[in-house]
Amino acid sequence: MIPYNSIGERFHFSCTLCANCCTGDQQVWLTLYDLYKMGRFLHFENSRELFDEGWVKLVKGENEVWRPQIRFKTKPFKFCPFLSNELDNAGKIIGRCQLHPEHKPLVCAMAPVGRIVDTEKRTDEYVFVKPAPDCPGVKNSKENSLRQLLNNYKKELDHQRHFFQLLEKAKKRKLKVKDSLQLLYTFPLGNIFEPPNDDPE
Ligand code: SF4
Ligand code: SF4
């Protein structure tokens, strides 16, 4: 796990599009709303297609619950399937996220800001997480506002909290992988985000 530090209202960071956090052994954990955005980007009708077509896999995360993760390609090296390499004006290779900006997973969009939620104590903590061990963006002096970032992603952060509450219920019910897929991660991708019910029965 990459270590993290506390973060203040002002933090220094600017992404250089080096793609280090989109390659190798990086793990991109997804929320239900990320599945919704990603599925819509791919013109799927149901979130299940993300799993059936191999874009996303379920991995047992913390607390023994099954959570969705982007399935990285493995050849010719490990990389996110949404990464696209391009040449900039100076002829340098840069990594572009095809999901940027509106379909990008929350964890990628918020980087380097991470969130630690305790659903029982109802606490939220924001921390500085280096997107990759060799991320050059952390050396940049560009100043950013945490409050502004949280405002920009308020809706998605609310969806994320709701998702964590569903995961708590799934944990109590000890949902197996097949049931998790069916009850938590299979839902229609219409014009309105319709996540599963509060009680995945
Ligand atoms: S490792 Fe850092 S600089 Fe490179 S793409 Fe990721 S966030 Fe941007
Ligand atoms: S979704 Fe985009 S930003 Fe996130 S790992 Fe994949 S290419 Fe990188």
JSON list of N, CA and C in Angstrom, two decimals, residues 98-125:
[
{"chain": "A", "resi": 98, "resn": "GLN", "atom": "N", "xyz": [-8.73, 8.03, -21.56]},
{"chain": "A", "resi": 98, "resn": "GLN", "atom": "CA", "xyz": [-9.86, 8.19, -22.47]},
{"chain": "A", "resi": 98, "resn": "GLN", "atom": "C", "xyz": [-11.15, 8.55, -21.72]},
{"chain": "A", "resi": 99, "resn": "LEU", "atom": "N", "xyz": [-11.17, 8.29, -20.42]},
{"chain": "A", "resi": 99, "resn": "LEU", "atom": "CA", "xyz": [-12.37, 8.58, -19.64]},
{"chain": "A", "resi": 99, "resn": "LEU", "atom": "C", "xyz": [-12.39, 10.01, -19.12]},
{"chain": "A", "resi": 100, "resn": "HIS", "atom": "N", "xyz": [-11.29, 10.73, -19.30]},
{"chain": "A", "resi": 100, "resn": "HIS", "atom": "CA", "xyz": [-11.19, 12.09, -18.79]},
{"chain": "A", "resi": 100, "resn": "HIS", "atom": "C", "xyz": [-12.03, 13.04, -19.62]},
{"chain": "A", "resi": 101, "resn": "PRO", "atom": "N", "xyz": [-12.81, 13.99, -19.08]},
{"chain": "A", "resi": 101, "resn": "PRO", "atom": "CA", "xyz": [-12.94, 14.17, -17.64]},
{"chain": "A", "resi": 101, "resn": "PRO", "atom": "C", "xyz": [-14.18, 13.53, -17.05]},
{"chain": "A", "resi": 102, "resn": "GLU", "atom": "N", "xyz": [-15.30, 13.50, -17.80]},
{"chain": "A", "resi": 102, "resn": "GLU", "atom": "CA", "xyz": [-16.55, 13.20, -17.10]},
{"chain": "A", "resi": 102, "resn": "GLU", "atom": "C", "xyz": [-16.81, 11.72, -16.79]},
{"chain": "A", "resi": 103, "resn": "HIS", "atom": "N", "xyz": [-16.04, 10.81, -17.44]},
{"chain": "A", "resi": 103, "resn": "HIS", "atom": "CA", "xyz": [-16.27, 9.39, -17.15]},
{"chain": "A", "resi": 103, "resn": "HIS", "atom": "C", "xyz": [-15.17, 8.78, -16.30]},
{"chain": "A", "resi": 104, "resn": "LYS", "atom": "N", "xyz": [-14.27, 9.60, -15.84]},
{"chain": "A", "resi": 104, "resn": "LYS", "atom": "CA", "xyz": [-13.10, 9.12, -15.11]},
{"chain": "A", "resi": 104, "resn": "LYS", "atom": "C", "xyz": [-13.50, 8.59, -13.73]},
{"chain": "A", "resi": 105, "resn": "PRO", "atom": "N", "xyz": [-12.90, 7.47, -13.28]},
{"chain": "A", "resi": 105, "resn": "PRO", "atom": "CA", "xyz": [-13.20, 6.98, -11.93]},
{"chain": "A", "resi": 105, "resn": "PRO", "atom": "C", "xyz": [-12.86, 8.05, -10.89]},
{"chain": "A", "resi": 106, "resn": "LEU", "atom": "N", "xyz": [-13.63, 8.07, -9.82]},
{"chain": "A", "resi": 106, "resn": "LEU", "atom": "CA", "xyz": [-13.44, 9.10, -8.80]},
{"chain": "A", "resi": 106, "resn": "LEU", "atom": "C", "xyz": [-12.04, 9.06, -8.21]},
{"chain": "A", "resi": 107, "resn": "VAL", "atom": "N", "xyz": [-11.52, 7.87, -7.96]},
{"chain": "A", "resi": 107, "resn": "VAL", "atom": "CA", "xyz": [-10.20, 7.76, -7.34]},
{"chain": "A", "resi": 107, "resn": "VAL", "atom": "C", "xyz": [-9.12, 8.38, -8.23]},
{"chain": "A", "resi": 108, "resn": "CYS", "atom": "N", "xyz": [-9.26, 8.27, -9.55]},
{"chain": "A", "resi": 108, "resn": "CYS", "atom": "CA", "xyz": [-8.29, 8.87, -10.47]},
{"chain": "A", "resi": 108, "resn": "CYS", "atom": "C", "xyz": [-8.50, 10.38, -10.55]},
{"chain": "A", "resi": 109, "resn": "ALA", "atom": "N", "xyz": [-9.78, 10.79, -10.59]},
{"chain": "A", "resi": 109, "resn": "ALA", "atom": "CA", "xyz": [-10.07, 12.21, -10.72]},
{"chain": "A", "resi": 109, "resn": "ALA", "atom": "C", "xyz": [-9.64, 13.00, -9.49]},
{"chain": "A", "resi": 110, "resn": "MET", "atom": "N", "xyz": [-9.71, 12.37, -8.33]},
{"chain": "A", "resi": 110, "resn": "MET", "atom": "CA", "xyz": [-9.37, 13.08, -7.08]},
{"chain": "A", "resi": 110, "resn": "MET", "atom": "C", "xyz": [-7.87, 13.07, -6.78]},
{"chain": "A", "resi": 111, "resn": "ALA", "atom": "N", "xyz": [-7.11, 12.22, -7.44]},
{"chain": "A", "resi": 111, "resn": "ALA", "atom": "CA", "xyz": [-5.68, 12.08, -7.14]},
{"chain": "A", "resi": 111, "resn": "ALA", "atom": "C", "xyz": [-5.00, 13.44, -7.17]},
{"chain": "A", "resi": 112, "resn": "PRO", "atom": "N", "xyz": [-4.15, 13.75, -6.17]},
{"chain": "A", "resi": 112, "resn": "PRO", "atom": "CA", "xyz": [-3.59, 12.87, -5.14]},
{"chain": "A", "resi": 112, "resn": "PRO", "atom": "C", "xyz": [-4.37, 12.87, -3.82]},
{"chain": "A", "resi": 113, "resn": "VAL", "atom": "N", "xyz": [-5.64, 13.27, -3.88]},
{"chain": "A", "resi": 113, "resn": "VAL", "atom": "CA", "xyz": [-6.42, 13.32, -2.65]},
{"chain": "A", "resi": 113, "resn": "VAL", "atom": "C", "xyz": [-7.16, 12.00, -2.47]},
{"chain": "A", "resi": 114, "resn": "GLY", "atom": "N", "xyz": [-6.95, 11.36, -1.35]},
{"chain": "A", "resi": 114, "resn": "GLY", "atom": "CA", "xyz": [-7.65, 10.12, -1.03]},
{"chain": "A", "resi": 114, "resn": "GLY", "atom": "C", "xyz": [-8.63, 10.38, 0.09]},
{"chain": "A", "resi": 115, "resn": "ARG", "atom": "N", "xyz": [-9.58, 9.47, 0.24]},
{"chain": "A", "resi": 115, "resn": "ARG", "atom": "CA", "xyz": [-10.63, 9.64, 1.26]},
{"chain": "A", "resi": 115, "resn": "ARG", "atom": "C", "xyz": [-10.69, 8.40, 2.14]},
{"chain": "A", "resi": 116, "resn": "ILE", "atom": "N", "xyz": [-10.74, 8.63, 3.43]},
{"chain": "A", "resi": 116, "resn": "ILE", "atom": "CA", "xyz": [-10.93, 7.52, 4.37]},
{"chain": "A", "resi": 116, "resn": "ILE", "atom": "C", "xyz": [-12.26, 7.75, 5.07]},
{"chain": "A", "resi": 117, "resn": "VAL", "atom": "N", "xyz": [-13.19, 6.82, 4.86]},
{"chain": "A", "resi": 117, "resn": "VAL", "atom": "CA", "xyz": [-14.53, 6.95, 5.43]},
{"chain": "A", "resi": 117, "resn": "VAL", "atom": "C", "xyz": [-14.73, 5.89, 6.50]},
{"chain": "A", "resi": 118, "resn": "ASP", "atom": "N", "xyz": [-15.25, 6.30, 7.64]},
{"chain": "A", "resi": 118, "resn": "ASP", "atom": "CA", "xyz": [-15.67, 5.35, 8.67]},
{"chain": "A", "resi": 118, "resn": "ASP", "atom": "C", "xyz": [-17.18, 5.46, 8.77]},
{"chain": "A", "resi": 119, "resn": "THR", "atom": "N", "xyz": [-17.88, 4.47, 8.20]},
{"chain": "A", "resi": 119, "resn": "THR", "atom": "CA", "xyz": [-19.34, 4.58, 8.12]},
{"chain": "A", "resi": 119, "resn": "THR", "atom": "C", "xyz": [-19.99, 4.46, 9.50]},
{"chain": "A", "resi": 120, "resn": "GLU", "atom": "N", "xyz": [-19.35, 3.74, 10.42]},
{"chain": "A", "resi": 120, "resn": "GLU", "atom": "CA", "xyz": [-19.94, 3.60, 11.76]},
{"chain": "A", "resi": 120, "resn": "GLU", "atom": "C", "xyz": [-19.79, 4.89, 12.56]},
{"chain": "A", "resi": 121, "resn": "LYS", "atom": "N", "xyz": [-18.57, 5.44, 12.54]},
{"chain": "A", "resi": 121, "resn": "LYS", "atom": "CA", "xyz": [-18.36, 6.69, 13.29]},
{"chain": "A", "resi": 121, "resn": "LYS", "atom": "C", "xyz": [-18.84, 7.90, 12.51]},
{"chain": "A", "resi": 122, "resn": "ARG", "atom": "N", "xyz": [-19.20, 7.66, 11.23]},
{"chain": "A", "resi": 122, "resn": "ARG", "atom": "CA", "xyz": [-19.65, 8.74, 10.34]},
{"chain": "A", "resi": 122, "resn": "ARG", "atom": "C", "xyz": [-18.59, 9.83, 10.20]},
{"chain": "A", "resi": 123, "resn": "THR", "atom": "N", "xyz": [-17.34, 9.40, 10.02]},
{"chain": "A", "resi": 123, "resn": "THR", "atom": "CA", "xyz": [-16.26, 10.38, 9.84]},
{"chain": "A", "resi": 123, "resn": "THR", "atom": "C", "xyz": [-15.68, 10.27, 8.44]},
{"chain": "A", "resi": 124, "resn": "ASP", "atom": "N", "xyz": [-15.14, 11.38, 8.01]},
{"chain": "A", "resi": 124, "resn": "ASP", "atom": "CA", "xyz": [-14.49, 11.50, 6.71]},
{"chain": "A", "resi": 124, "resn": "ASP", "atom": "C", "xyz": [-13.11, 12.09, 6.93]},
{"chain": "A", "resi": 125, "resn": "GLU", "atom": "N", "xyz": [-12.12, 11.53, 6.30]},
{"chain": "A", "resi": 125, "resn": "GLU", "atom": "CA", "xyz": [-10.79, 12.13, 6.40]},
{"chain": "A", "resi": 125, "resn": "GLU", "atom": "C", "xyz": [-10.20, 12.17, 5.00]}
]
